mmCIF file of C-alpha atoms in Angstrom:
data_model
loop_
_atom_site.group_PDB
_atom_site.id
_atom_site.type_symbol
_atom_site.label_atom_id
_atom_site.label_comp_id
_atom_site.label_asym_id
_atom_site.label_seq_id
_atom_site.Cartn_x
_atom_site.Cartn_y
_atom_site.Cartn_z
ATOM 1 C CA MET A 1 -12.996 -10.951 76.783
ATOM 2 C CA ALA A 2 -11.434 -11.188 80.260
ATOM 3 C CA ARG A 3 -13.817 -11.267 83.587
ATOM 4 C CA VAL A 4 -13.701 -8.215 86.044
ATOM 5 C CA ALA A 5 -12.836 -8.720 89.124
ATOM 6 C CA LEU A 6 -13.252 -6.346 92.326
ATOM 7 C CA VAL A 7 -11.267 -7.069 95.633
ATOM 8 C CA THR A 8 -12.367 -4.532 98.645
ATOM 9 C CA GLY A 9 -9.090 -3.787 100.721
ATOM 10 C CA GLY A 10 -6.680 -5.177 97.565
ATOM 11 C CA SER A 11 -4.147 -2.862 98.122
ATOM 12 C CA ARG A 12 -2.589 -4.372 100.543
ATOM 13 C CA GLY A 13 -1.819 -7.524 103.169
ATOM 14 C CA ILE A 14 -3.881 -10.390 101.654
ATOM 15 C CA GLY A 15 -6.024 -8.229 99.109
ATOM 16 C CA ALA A 16 -2.824 -7.332 97.420
ATOM 17 C CA ALA A 17 -1.561 -10.735 97.116
ATOM 18 C CA ILE A 18 -5.213 -12.122 96.150
ATOM 19 C CA SER A 19 -5.554 -8.977 93.650
ATOM 20 C CA ARG A 20 -2.185 -10.338 92.079
ATOM 21 C CA ALA A 21 -2.962 -13.578 91.568
ATOM 22 C CA LEU A 22 -6.304 -12.691 89.770
ATOM 23 C CA ALA A 23 -4.608 -10.297 87.530
ATOM 24 C CA GLY A 24 -2.183 -13.059 86.871
ATOM 25 C CA ALA A 25 -4.969 -15.451 86.101
ATOM 26 C CA GLY A 26 -6.030 -12.992 83.815
ATOM 27 C CA TYR A 27 -9.133 -11.189 85.191
ATOM 28 C CA GLN A 28 -8.993 -7.503 84.876
ATOM 29 C CA VAL A 29 -8.733 -6.387 88.354
ATOM 30 C CA ALA A 30 -9.887 -3.472 90.700
ATOM 31 C CA ALA A 31 -8.671 -3.170 94.312
ATOM 32 C CA SER A 32 -10.674 -0.919 96.343
ATOM 33 C CA TYR A 33 -8.800 0.714 99.336
ATOM 34 C CA ALA A 34 -10.218 2.865 102.480
ATOM 35 C CA GLY A 35 -8.035 5.625 103.407
ATOM 36 C CA ASN A 36 -3.924 4.623 102.587
ATOM 37 C CA THR A 37 -3.534 6.511 99.148
ATOM 38 C CA GLU A 38 0.435 6.126 99.374
ATOM 39 C CA ALA A 39 0.097 2.911 99.644
ATOM 40 C CA ALA A 40 -2.737 1.900 96.943
ATOM 41 C CA ARG A 41 -0.188 4.560 94.374
ATOM 42 C CA GLN A 42 2.466 2.177 95.348
ATOM 43 C CA PHE A 43 0.431 -0.893 94.045
ATOM 44 C CA HIS A 44 -0.793 0.699 91.213
ATOM 45 C CA ASP A 45 2.841 1.708 90.020
ATOM 46 C CA GLN A 46 4.245 -2.076 90.680
ATOM 47 C CA THR A 47 1.185 -4.136 89.307
ATOM 48 C CA GLY A 48 -0.380 -1.581 86.890
ATOM 49 C CA ILE A 49 -3.766 -2.903 88.361
ATOM 50 C CA GLY A 50 -6.598 0.301 89.050
ATOM 51 C CA VAL A 51 -7.140 1.202 92.283
ATOM 52 C CA PHE A 52 -10.430 2.733 93.311
ATOM 53 C CA GLN A 53 -10.929 4.496 96.922
ATOM 54 C CA TRP A 54 -13.876 4.358 98.833
ATOM 55 C CA ASP A 55 -15.631 3.328 102.396
ATOM 56 C CA VAL A 56 -17.708 0.249 101.767
ATOM 57 C CA ALA A 57 -18.897 0.682 105.591
ATOM 58 C CA SER A 58 -21.231 3.198 103.070
ATOM 59 C CA PHE A 59 -23.791 1.838 100.661
ATOM 60 C CA GLU A 60 -23.686 4.877 99.171
ATOM 61 C CA ALA A 61 -20.164 4.722 98.561
ATOM 62 C CA CYS A 62 -19.803 1.776 97.654
ATOM 63 C CA ALA A 63 -22.887 1.977 95.127
ATOM 64 C CA ALA A 64 -20.816 4.768 93.559
ATOM 65 C CA GLY A 65 -17.031 2.596 93.587
ATOM 66 C CA VAL A 66 -19.170 -0.065 91.826
ATOM 67 C CA ARG A 67 -20.499 1.917 88.898
ATOM 68 C CA LYS A 68 -17.002 3.711 88.950
ATOM 69 C CA VAL A 69 -15.390 0.361 88.291
ATOM 70 C CA GLU A 70 -18.035 -0.612 85.733
ATOM 71 C CA ALA A 71 -17.862 2.301 84.026
ATOM 72 C CA SER A 72 -13.725 1.584 83.719
ATOM 73 C CA LEU A 73 -13.538 -1.748 83.003
ATOM 74 C CA GLY A 74 -17.186 -3.101 82.460
ATOM 75 C CA PRO A 75 -19.056 -5.685 84.374
ATOM 76 C CA ILE A 76 -18.129 -6.996 87.564
ATOM 77 C CA ASP A 77 -18.174 -11.150 87.445
ATOM 78 C CA ILE A 78 -16.066 -11.687 90.730
ATOM 79 C CA LEU A 79 -16.388 -9.974 93.956
ATOM 80 C CA VAL A 80 -14.002 -10.831 96.788
ATOM 81 C CA ASN A 81 -15.093 -8.714 99.878
ATOM 82 C CA ASN A 82 -11.904 -8.660 101.617
ATOM 83 C CA ALA A 83 -11.898 -5.249 103.556
ATOM 84 C CA GLY A 84 -12.003 -5.534 107.347
ATOM 85 C CA ILE A 85 -10.543 -4.189 110.406
ATOM 86 C CA VAL A 86 -10.246 -4.691 114.196
ATOM 87 C CA ARG A 87 -10.754 -2.488 116.795
ATOM 88 C CA ASP A 88 -9.708 -5.357 120.189
ATOM 89 C CA ALA A 89 -10.732 -5.372 123.308
ATOM 90 C CA THR A 90 -12.797 -7.752 125.912
ATOM 91 C CA LEU A 91 -16.378 -6.733 125.973
ATOM 92 C CA HIS A 92 -15.992 -5.368 129.645
ATOM 93 C CA ARG A 93 -13.865 -2.472 128.260
ATOM 94 C CA MET A 94 -15.108 -2.214 124.480
ATOM 95 C CA THR A 95 -16.797 1.039 123.370
ATOM 96 C CA LYS A 96 -19.557 1.134 121.294
ATOM 97 C CA PRO A 97 -17.510 3.304 118.326
ATOM 98 C CA GLN A 98 -15.544 -0.298 118.544
ATOM 99 C CA TRP A 99 -18.086 -2.233 117.916
ATOM 100 C CA ASP A 100 -19.667 -0.814 115.465
ATOM 101 C CA ALA A 101 -16.826 0.435 113.402
ATOM 102 C CA VAL A 102 -16.159 -3.292 113.472
ATOM 103 C CA ILE A 103 -19.503 -4.264 112.184
ATOM 104 C CA ARG A 104 -20.028 -1.754 109.457
ATOM 105 C CA THR A 105 -16.403 -2.295 108.038
ATOM 106 C CA ASP A 106 -16.358 -5.802 108.036
ATOM 107 C CA LEU A 107 -20.011 -6.821 108.261
ATOM 108 C CA ASP A 108 -22.402 -4.590 106.634
ATOM 109 C CA SER A 109 -19.899 -4.094 103.505
ATOM 110 C CA LEU A 110 -20.896 -7.147 102.264
ATOM 111 C CA PHE A 111 -24.443 -6.031 101.821
ATOM 112 C CA ASN A 112 -23.186 -2.886 100.903
ATOM 113 C CA MET A 113 -21.016 -4.628 97.901
ATOM 114 C CA CYS A 114 -23.297 -7.268 97.065
ATOM 115 C CA ARG A 115 -26.400 -5.497 96.834
ATOM 116 C CA PRO A 116 -25.312 -3.183 93.820
ATOM 117 C CA LEU A 117 -23.626 -6.166 92.276
ATOM 118 C CA ILE A 118 -26.026 -9.133 92.492
ATOM 119 C CA GLU A 119 -29.234 -7.975 90.228
ATOM 120 C CA GLY A 120 -26.818 -7.737 87.255
ATOM 121 C CA MET A 121 -25.150 -11.258 88.066
ATOM 122 C CA ARG A 122 -28.383 -12.592 87.873
ATOM 123 C CA ALA A 123 -28.738 -10.946 84.432
ATOM 124 C CA ARG A 124 -26.028 -12.590 83.422
ATOM 125 C CA LYS A 125 -26.489 -15.514 85.030
ATOM 126 C CA PHE A 126 -22.426 -15.851 85.842
ATOM 127 C CA GLY A 127 -21.398 -14.468 88.993
ATOM 128 C CA ARG A 128 -18.502 -15.446 91.785
ATOM 129 C CA ILE A 129 -18.608 -14.189 95.535
ATOM 130 C CA ILE A 130 -15.826 -14.914 97.568
ATOM 131 C CA ASN A 131 -15.861 -13.751 101.377
ATOM 132 C CA ILE A 132 -13.024 -13.425 103.205
ATOM 133 C CA SER A 133 -13.706 -14.413 106.931
ATOM 134 C CA SER A 134 -11.472 -15.523 109.812
ATOM 135 C CA ILE A 135 -10.490 -18.313 111.849
ATOM 136 C CA ASN A 136 -11.903 -16.661 115.040
ATOM 137 C CA GLY A 137 -15.160 -16.171 113.129
ATOM 138 C CA GLN A 138 -15.117 -20.131 113.496
ATOM 139 C CA LYS A 139 -13.724 -20.058 117.120
ATOM 140 C CA GLY A 140 -14.115 -17.326 118.955
ATOM 141 C CA GLN A 141 -11.132 -14.910 120.396
ATOM 142 C CA ILE A 142 -10.403 -13.250 123.575
ATOM 143 C CA GLY A 143 -10.733 -9.532 122.922
ATOM 144 C CA GLN A 144 -12.771 -9.810 119.713
ATOM 145 C CA THR A 145 -16.534 -10.399 120.379
ATOM 146 C CA ASN A 146 -17.172 -7.730 117.760
ATOM 147 C CA TYR A 147 -14.274 -8.718 115.077
ATOM 148 C CA ALA A 148 -15.619 -12.731 115.999
ATOM 149 C CA ALA A 149 -19.171 -11.786 115.698
ATOM 150 C CA ALA A 150 -18.727 -10.265 112.213
ATOM 151 C CA LYS A 151 -16.821 -12.889 110.759
ATOM 152 C CA ALA A 152 -19.169 -15.364 111.741
ATOM 153 C CA ALA A 153 -22.027 -13.554 110.766
ATOM 154 C CA GLU A 154 -20.189 -13.838 107.279
ATOM 155 C CA LEU A 155 -20.621 -17.583 107.204
ATOM 156 C CA GLY A 156 -24.220 -17.472 107.930
ATOM 157 C CA PHE A 157 -25.082 -14.521 104.763
ATOM 158 C CA THR A 158 -22.567 -16.641 102.720
ATOM 159 C CA ARG A 159 -24.618 -19.726 102.635
ATOM 160 C CA ALA A 160 -28.248 -17.775 102.401
ATOM 161 C CA LEU A 161 -26.969 -15.951 99.482
ATOM 162 C CA ALA A 162 -25.747 -18.988 98.206
ATOM 163 C CA LEU A 163 -28.753 -20.112 98.291
ATOM 164 C CA GLU A 164 -30.635 -17.832 96.977
ATOM 165 C CA SER A 165 -28.598 -16.776 94.060
ATOM 166 C CA ALA A 166 -27.794 -21.300 93.052
ATOM 167 C CA ARG A 167 -30.091 -21.557 89.961
ATOM 168 C CA SER A 168 -28.817 -18.100 88.625
ATOM 169 C CA GLY A 169 -25.418 -19.257 88.391
ATOM 170 C CA ILE A 170 -23.516 -17.213 90.744
ATOM 171 C CA THR A 171 -21.903 -19.337 93.443
ATOM 172 C CA VAL A 172 -21.105 -17.714 97.163
ATOM 173 C CA ASN A 173 -18.295 -19.018 99.034
ATOM 174 C CA ALA A 174 -16.140 -18.188 102.188
ATOM 175 C CA ILE A 175 -12.750 -18.260 103.140
ATOM 176 C CA CYS A 176 -11.357 -18.359 107.090
ATOM 177 C CA PRO A 177 -7.679 -17.916 106.819
ATOM 178 C CA GLY A 178 -5.540 -18.685 110.177
ATOM 179 C CA TYR A 179 -3.139 -16.752 111.511
ATOM 180 C CA ILE A 180 -1.136 -15.363 107.918
ATOM 181 C CA ASN A 181 2.200 -13.269 107.409
ATOM 182 C CA THR A 182 1.385 -9.816 106.844
ATOM 183 C CA GLU A 183 2.411 -6.412 108.035
ATOM 184 C CA MET A 184 -0.156 -6.363 110.803
ATOM 185 C CA LEU A 185 1.782 -9.914 112.422
ATOM 186 C CA ALA A 186 4.773 -8.719 111.170
ATOM 187 C CA ALA A 187 4.259 -6.161 114.721
ATOM 188 C CA VAL A 188 4.145 -9.283 117.206
ATOM 189 C CA PRO A 189 7.102 -9.579 119.296
ATOM 190 C CA THR A 190 9.328 -12.315 118.668
ATOM 191 C CA ASP A 191 8.791 -14.164 121.888
ATOM 192 C CA VAL A 192 4.764 -13.958 121.351
ATOM 193 C CA MET A 193 5.261 -15.284 117.981
ATOM 194 C CA ARG A 194 7.387 -18.290 119.184
ATOM 195 C CA GLY A 195 6.065 -19.028 122.329
ATOM 196 C CA ALA A 196 2.261 -17.983 121.718
ATOM 197 C CA ILE A 197 1.184 -18.421 118.302
ATOM 198 C CA LEU A 198 3.205 -20.988 116.067
ATOM 199 C CA PRO A 199 2.658 -23.810 119.129
ATOM 200 C CA GLN A 200 -0.724 -23.341 118.028
ATOM 201 C CA ILE A 201 -0.326 -24.250 114.199
ATOM 202 C CA PRO A 202 0.042 -27.822 113.889
ATOM 203 C CA VAL A 203 1.913 -27.259 110.712
ATOM 204 C CA GLY A 204 4.470 -25.166 112.646
ATOM 205 C CA ARG A 205 4.477 -21.793 110.439
ATOM 206 C CA LEU A 206 2.504 -18.776 109.578
ATOM 207 C CA GLY A 207 0.350 -18.667 106.409
ATOM 208 C CA GLU A 208 1.125 -16.687 103.218
ATOM 209 C CA PRO A 209 -0.934 -14.375 101.650
ATOM 210 C CA GLU A 210 -0.560 -16.123 98.814
ATOM 211 C CA GLU A 211 -1.801 -19.362 100.082
ATOM 212 C CA ILE A 212 -5.483 -17.257 100.277
ATOM 213 C CA ALA A 213 -4.897 -15.820 96.908
ATOM 214 C CA ARG A 214 -4.442 -19.162 95.423
ATOM 215 C CA ALA A 215 -7.311 -20.550 96.990
ATOM 216 C CA VAL A 216 -9.549 -17.285 95.548
ATOM 217 C CA VAL A 217 -8.383 -17.570 91.795
ATOM 218 C CA PHE A 218 -9.688 -21.654 92.237
ATOM 219 C CA LEU A 219 -13.098 -20.690 93.587
ATOM 220 C CA ALA A 220 -13.473 -17.648 90.798
ATOM 221 C CA ALA A 221 -12.623 -19.529 88.060
ATOM 222 C CA ASP A 222 -15.564 -20.652 85.964
ATOM 223 C CA GLU A 223 -14.741 -24.565 86.598
ATOM 224 C CA ALA A 224 -15.622 -23.545 90.584
ATOM 225 C CA GLY A 225 -19.604 -23.498 89.226
ATOM 226 C CA PHE A 226 -20.797 -26.606 91.590
ATOM 227 C CA ILE A 227 -19.224 -25.408 94.465
ATOM 228 C CA THR A 228 -21.161 -22.895 96.396
ATOM 229 C CA GLY A 229 -22.053 -22.025 99.927
ATOM 230 C CA SER A 230 -19.040 -23.553 101.675
ATOM 231 C CA THR A 231 -16.393 -22.666 104.281
ATOM 232 C CA LEU A 232 -12.561 -23.219 103.031
ATOM 233 C CA SER A 233 -10.754 -23.351 106.233
ATOM 234 C CA ILE A 234 -6.829 -22.182 105.178
ATOM 235 C CA ASN A 235 -5.264 -22.117 108.813
ATOM 236 C CA GLY A 236 -2.145 -25.153 108.963
ATOM 237 C CA GLY A 237 -4.753 -27.460 111.123
ATOM 238 C CA GLN A 238 -4.913 -24.886 113.767
ATOM 239 C CA HIS A 239 -8.959 -25.410 113.885
ATOM 240 C CA MET A 240 -10.892 -28.243 112.350
ATOM 241 C CA CYS A 241 -14.695 -28.079 111.899
#
């Protein structure tokens, strides 16, 4: 029977590419989404992948969402923590709600999603948890103290949970994308893209969502059981560490 994968923020952008790639690799996939019901409906119509709505910033909503997915598809073996938001501002202008929103959605969500699933994975002696962090969690970014803090903390969470879970057949890894060709970057003016962003990337182009998705499929595989606590940087050489 096919393993079940859950992708948070899985109906748009990088998350949609991940959901499609996992489905193409033979997994049963569930994609969660927060609020864009029309985009989620279109994604489901195009792919046949089940979509489930809840707020990853809420522990109770995550626990209820996990129960719905497992009732529909069976026990979740692969969790991709992809959901995230930005609320950019330099710190001297950042509001407490801007800080809180990013920390709750981008960082607290890891606990909110992993906690309802980890005991079942431990009991079954198998699990794959893949956290989508960011290049800006590795190097920082002006105007993103909230986002950079959350994404850097994801890496510490990944390593600690990897150590806790290794003897139970569960791997926990992180991927740090750089600039990826999604609708968010499509809004960047052409002169900014050519003059400020692309010159930072040694390969001279944006990454594609499918390039992140292929890495997720690799880490999700049964054969990737010796890789845990790792951070995979996919940024075209923009930041090496």
